[in-house]
mmCIF file of C-alpha atoms and ligand atoms in Angstrom:
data_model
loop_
_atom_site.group_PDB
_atom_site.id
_atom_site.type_symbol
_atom_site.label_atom_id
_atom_site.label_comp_id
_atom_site.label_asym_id
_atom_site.label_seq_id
_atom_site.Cartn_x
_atom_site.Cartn_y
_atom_site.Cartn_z
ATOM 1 C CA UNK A 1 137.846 76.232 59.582
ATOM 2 C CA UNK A 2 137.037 75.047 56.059
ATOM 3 C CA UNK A 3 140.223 74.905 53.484
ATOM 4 C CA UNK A 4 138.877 77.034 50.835
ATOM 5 C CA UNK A 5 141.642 76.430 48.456
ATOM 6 C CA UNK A 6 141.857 78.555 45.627
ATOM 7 C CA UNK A 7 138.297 79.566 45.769
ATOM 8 C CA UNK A 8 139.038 81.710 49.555
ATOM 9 C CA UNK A 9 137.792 85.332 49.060
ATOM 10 C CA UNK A 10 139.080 88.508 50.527
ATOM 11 C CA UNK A 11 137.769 92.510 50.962
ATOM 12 C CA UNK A 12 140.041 94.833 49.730
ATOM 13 C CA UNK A 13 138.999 98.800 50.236
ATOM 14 C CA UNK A 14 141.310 101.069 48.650
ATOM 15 C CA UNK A 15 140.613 104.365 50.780
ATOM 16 C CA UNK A 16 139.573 107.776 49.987
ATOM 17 C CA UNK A 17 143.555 109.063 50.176
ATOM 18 C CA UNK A 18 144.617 106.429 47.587
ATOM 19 C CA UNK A 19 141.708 107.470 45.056
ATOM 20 C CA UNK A 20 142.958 111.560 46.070
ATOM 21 C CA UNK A 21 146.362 110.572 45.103
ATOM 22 C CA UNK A 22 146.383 108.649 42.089
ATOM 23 C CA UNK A 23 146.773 105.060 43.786
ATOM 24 C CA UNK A 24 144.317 103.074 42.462
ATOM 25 C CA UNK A 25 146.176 101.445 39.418
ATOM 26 C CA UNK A 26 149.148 100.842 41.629
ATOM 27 C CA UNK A 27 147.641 99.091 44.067
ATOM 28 C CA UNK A 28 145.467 97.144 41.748
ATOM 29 C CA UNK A 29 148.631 96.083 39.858
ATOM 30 C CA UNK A 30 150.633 94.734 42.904
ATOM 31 C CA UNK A 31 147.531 92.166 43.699
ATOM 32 C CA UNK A 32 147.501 91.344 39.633
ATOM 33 C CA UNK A 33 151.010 90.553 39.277
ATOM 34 C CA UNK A 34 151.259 88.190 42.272
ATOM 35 C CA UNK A 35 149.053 86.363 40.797
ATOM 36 C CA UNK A 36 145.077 86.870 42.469
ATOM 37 C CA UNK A 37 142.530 86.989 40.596
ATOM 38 C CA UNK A 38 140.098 89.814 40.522
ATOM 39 C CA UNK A 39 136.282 88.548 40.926
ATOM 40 C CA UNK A 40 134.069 92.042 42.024
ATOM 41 C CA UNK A 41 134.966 95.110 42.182
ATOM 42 C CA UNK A 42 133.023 98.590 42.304
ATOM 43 C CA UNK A 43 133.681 102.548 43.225
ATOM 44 C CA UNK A 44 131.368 103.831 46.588
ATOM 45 C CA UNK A 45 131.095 106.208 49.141
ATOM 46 C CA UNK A 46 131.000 104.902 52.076
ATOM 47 C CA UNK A 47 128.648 105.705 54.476
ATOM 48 C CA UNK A 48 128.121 106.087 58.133
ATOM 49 C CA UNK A 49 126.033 103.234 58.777
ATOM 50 C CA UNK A 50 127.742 100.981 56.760
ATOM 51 C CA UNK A 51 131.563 101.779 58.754
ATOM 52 C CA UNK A 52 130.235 101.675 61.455
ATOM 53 C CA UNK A 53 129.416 98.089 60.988
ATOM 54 C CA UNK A 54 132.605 97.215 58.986
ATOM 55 C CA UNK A 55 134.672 98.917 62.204
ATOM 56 C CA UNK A 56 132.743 98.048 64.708
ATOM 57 C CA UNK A 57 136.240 96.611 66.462
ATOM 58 C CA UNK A 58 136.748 100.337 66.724
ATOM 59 C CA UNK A 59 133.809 102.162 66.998
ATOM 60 C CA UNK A 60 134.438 103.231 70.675
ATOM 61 C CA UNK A 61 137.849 104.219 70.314
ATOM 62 C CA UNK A 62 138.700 108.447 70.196
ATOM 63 C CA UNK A 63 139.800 108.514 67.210
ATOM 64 C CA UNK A 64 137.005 106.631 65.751
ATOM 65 C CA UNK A 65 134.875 109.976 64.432
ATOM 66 C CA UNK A 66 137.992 110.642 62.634
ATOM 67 C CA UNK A 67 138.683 107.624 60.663
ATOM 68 C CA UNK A 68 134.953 107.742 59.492
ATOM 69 C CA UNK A 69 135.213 111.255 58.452
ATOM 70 C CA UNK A 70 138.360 110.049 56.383
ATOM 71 C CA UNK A 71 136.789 107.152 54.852
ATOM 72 C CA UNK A 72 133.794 109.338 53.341
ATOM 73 C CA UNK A 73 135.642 112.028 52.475
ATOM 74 C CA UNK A 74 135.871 111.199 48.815
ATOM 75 C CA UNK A 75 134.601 107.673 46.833
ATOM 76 C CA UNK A 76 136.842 104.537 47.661
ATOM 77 C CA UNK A 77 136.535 101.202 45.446
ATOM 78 C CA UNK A 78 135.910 97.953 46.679
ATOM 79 C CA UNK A 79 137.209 94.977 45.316
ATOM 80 C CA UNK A 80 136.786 91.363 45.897
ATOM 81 C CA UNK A 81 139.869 88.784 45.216
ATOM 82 C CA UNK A 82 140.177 85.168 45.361
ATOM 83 C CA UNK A 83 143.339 82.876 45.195
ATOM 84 C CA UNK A 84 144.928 80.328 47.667
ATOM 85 C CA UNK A 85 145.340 81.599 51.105
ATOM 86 C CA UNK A 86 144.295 85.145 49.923
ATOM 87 C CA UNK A 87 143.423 86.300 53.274
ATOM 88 C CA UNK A 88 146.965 85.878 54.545
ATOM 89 C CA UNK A 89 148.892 86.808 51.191
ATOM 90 C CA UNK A 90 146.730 89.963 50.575
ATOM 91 C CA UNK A 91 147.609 91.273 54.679
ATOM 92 C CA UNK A 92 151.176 90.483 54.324
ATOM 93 C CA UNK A 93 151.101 92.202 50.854
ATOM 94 C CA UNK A 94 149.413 95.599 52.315
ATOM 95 C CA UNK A 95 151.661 95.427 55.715
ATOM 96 C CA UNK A 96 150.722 96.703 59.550
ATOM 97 C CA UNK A 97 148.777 99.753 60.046
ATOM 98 C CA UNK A 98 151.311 102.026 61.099
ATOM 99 C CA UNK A 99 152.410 102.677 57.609
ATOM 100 C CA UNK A 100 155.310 104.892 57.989
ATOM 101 C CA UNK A 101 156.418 101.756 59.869
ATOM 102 C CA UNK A 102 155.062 99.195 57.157
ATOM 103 C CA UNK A 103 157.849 96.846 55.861
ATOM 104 C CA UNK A 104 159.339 98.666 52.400
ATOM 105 C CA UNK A 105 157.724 96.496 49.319
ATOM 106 C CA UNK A 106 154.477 96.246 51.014
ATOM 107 C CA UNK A 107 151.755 98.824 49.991
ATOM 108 C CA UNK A 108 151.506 100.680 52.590
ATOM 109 C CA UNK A 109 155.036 100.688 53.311
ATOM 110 C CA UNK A 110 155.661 102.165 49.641
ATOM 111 C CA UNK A 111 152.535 104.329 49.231
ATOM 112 C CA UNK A 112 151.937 105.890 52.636
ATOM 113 C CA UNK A 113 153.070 107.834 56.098
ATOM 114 C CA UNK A 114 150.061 107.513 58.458
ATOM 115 C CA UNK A 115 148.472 105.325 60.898
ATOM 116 C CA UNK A 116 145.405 106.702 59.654
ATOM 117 C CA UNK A 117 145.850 107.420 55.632
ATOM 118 C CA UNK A 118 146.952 104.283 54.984
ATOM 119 C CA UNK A 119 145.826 103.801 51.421
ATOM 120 C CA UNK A 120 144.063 99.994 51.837
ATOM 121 C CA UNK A 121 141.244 97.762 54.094
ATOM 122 C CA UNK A 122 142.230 94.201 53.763
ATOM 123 C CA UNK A 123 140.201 91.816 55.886
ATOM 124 C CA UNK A 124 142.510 89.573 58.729
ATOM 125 C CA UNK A 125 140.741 86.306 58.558
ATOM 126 C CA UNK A 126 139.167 84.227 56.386
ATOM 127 C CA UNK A 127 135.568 84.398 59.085
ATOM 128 C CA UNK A 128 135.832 88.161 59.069
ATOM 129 C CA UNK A 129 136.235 88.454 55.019
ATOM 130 C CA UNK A 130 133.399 85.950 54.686
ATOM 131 C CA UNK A 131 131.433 88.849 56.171
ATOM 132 C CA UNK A 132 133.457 91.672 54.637
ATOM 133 C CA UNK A 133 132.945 90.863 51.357
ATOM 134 C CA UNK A 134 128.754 89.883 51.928
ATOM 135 C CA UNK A 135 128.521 93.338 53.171
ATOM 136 C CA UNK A 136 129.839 94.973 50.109
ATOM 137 C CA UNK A 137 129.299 92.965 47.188
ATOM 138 C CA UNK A 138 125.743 91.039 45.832
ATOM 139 C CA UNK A 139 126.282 87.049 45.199
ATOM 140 C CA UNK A 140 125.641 88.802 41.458
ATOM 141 C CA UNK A 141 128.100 91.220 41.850
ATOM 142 C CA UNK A 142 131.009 88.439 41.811
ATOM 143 C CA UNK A 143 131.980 86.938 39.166
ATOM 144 C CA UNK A 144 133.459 83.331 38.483
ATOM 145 C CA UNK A 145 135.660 82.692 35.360
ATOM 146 C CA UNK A 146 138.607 80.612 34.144
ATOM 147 C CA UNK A 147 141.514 82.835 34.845
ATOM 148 C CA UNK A 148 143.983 81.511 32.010
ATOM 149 C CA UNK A 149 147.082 81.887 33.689
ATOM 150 C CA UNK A 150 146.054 79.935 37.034
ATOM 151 C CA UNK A 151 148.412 76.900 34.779
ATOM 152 C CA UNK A 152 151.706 79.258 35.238
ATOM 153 C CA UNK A 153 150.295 80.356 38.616
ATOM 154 C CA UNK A 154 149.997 77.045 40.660
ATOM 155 C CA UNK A 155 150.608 73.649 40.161
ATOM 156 C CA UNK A 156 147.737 71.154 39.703
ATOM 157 C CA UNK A 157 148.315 70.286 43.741
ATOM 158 C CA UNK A 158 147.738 73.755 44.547
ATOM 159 C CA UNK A 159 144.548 74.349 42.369
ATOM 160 C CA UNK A 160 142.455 71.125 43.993
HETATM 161 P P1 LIG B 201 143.994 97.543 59.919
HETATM 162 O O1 LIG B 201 143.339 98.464 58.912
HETATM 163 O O2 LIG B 201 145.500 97.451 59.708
HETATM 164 O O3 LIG B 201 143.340 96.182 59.992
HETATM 165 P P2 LIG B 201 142.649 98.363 62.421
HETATM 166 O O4 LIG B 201 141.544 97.413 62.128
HETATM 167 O O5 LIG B 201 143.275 98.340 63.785
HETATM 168 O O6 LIG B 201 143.858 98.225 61.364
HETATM 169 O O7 LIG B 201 142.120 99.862 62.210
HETATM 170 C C1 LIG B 201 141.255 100.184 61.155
HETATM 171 C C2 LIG B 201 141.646 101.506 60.561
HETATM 172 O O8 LIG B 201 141.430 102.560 61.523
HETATM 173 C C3 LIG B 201 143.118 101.651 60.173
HETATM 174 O O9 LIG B 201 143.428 101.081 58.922
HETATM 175 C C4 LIG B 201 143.283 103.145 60.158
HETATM 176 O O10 LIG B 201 142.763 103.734 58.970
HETATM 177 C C5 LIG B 201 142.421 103.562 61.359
HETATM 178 N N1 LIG B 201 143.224 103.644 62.592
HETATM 179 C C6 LIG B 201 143.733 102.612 63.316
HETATM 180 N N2 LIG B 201 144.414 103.047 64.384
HETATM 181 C C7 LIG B 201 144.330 104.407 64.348
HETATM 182 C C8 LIG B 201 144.824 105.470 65.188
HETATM 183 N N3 LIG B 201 145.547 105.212 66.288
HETATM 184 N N4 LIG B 201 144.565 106.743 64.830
HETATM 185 C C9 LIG B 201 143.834 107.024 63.722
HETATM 186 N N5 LIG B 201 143.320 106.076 62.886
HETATM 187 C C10 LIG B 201 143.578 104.792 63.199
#
């Protein structure tokens, strides 16, 4: 696999319960202050067609109908972010599925109960957000810029 450096990109979808509940800034903020650097990002409702791809893994389990009928049941926001290993950081940041079982300080083990509400997407591997984020965002809906802090956020090693 490629090393991406600080240029790897990962698909975060923060759900229809975190939007319902006021989440949205929260969850945002935890991805800010660690140090990623936010490069698309846009509010949707999800569609049939389109989670059906994006969980195809799924698709044929029971509770399948349910998770889709969750996901569109209000708009969720999508949201590209790029850093150094930002495929593993951002998972270990939102924590396991499960969330009542989610380790405390992660997002989902502060901001939710269920297996199924579980407030985030993040993609688990740098192939499968390659293909995350093409299905959500337009090469012209990303953005590149100088992020000013990157000096206090890595050393010159680190940013290649
Ligand atoms: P993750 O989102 O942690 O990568 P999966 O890819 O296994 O987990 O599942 C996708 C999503 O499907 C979960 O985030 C959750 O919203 C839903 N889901 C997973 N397992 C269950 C389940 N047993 N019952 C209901 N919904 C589930």
């Amino acid at each position: 696999m490629q090393f991406e450096g600080i240029k790897e990109k990962t698909l975060v979808i923060v759900k229809p319960d975190a939007i319902q509940r006021g989440l949205l800034g929260q969850i945002t903020s935890r991805f800010e202050q660690k140090g990623l650097k936010l490069i698309g990002t846009r509010m949707l409702r999800l569609e049939s067609v389109i989670l059906r791809e994006h969980y195809a893994h799924i698709a044929d389990k029971p509770f399948y109908p349910g998770v889709e009928e969750f996901m569109m049941s209000a708009p969720a926001v999508v949201q590209c972010w790029e850093g150094l290993d930002v495929v593993n950081t951002v998972r270990k940041i939102t924590g396991i599925t499960k969330a009542r079982e989610a380790e405390a300080g992660s997002i989902r083990g502060d901001f939710a109960m269920s297996v199924a509400c579980n407030v985030i997407h993040a993609s688990d591997s740098v192939e499968t957000a390659k293909s995350e984020v093409a299905r959500f965002f337009k090469d012209g809906d990303l953005y590149e810029y100088d992020k000013t802090d990157y000096m206090h956020v890595y050393i010159e090693e680190e940013r290649g």
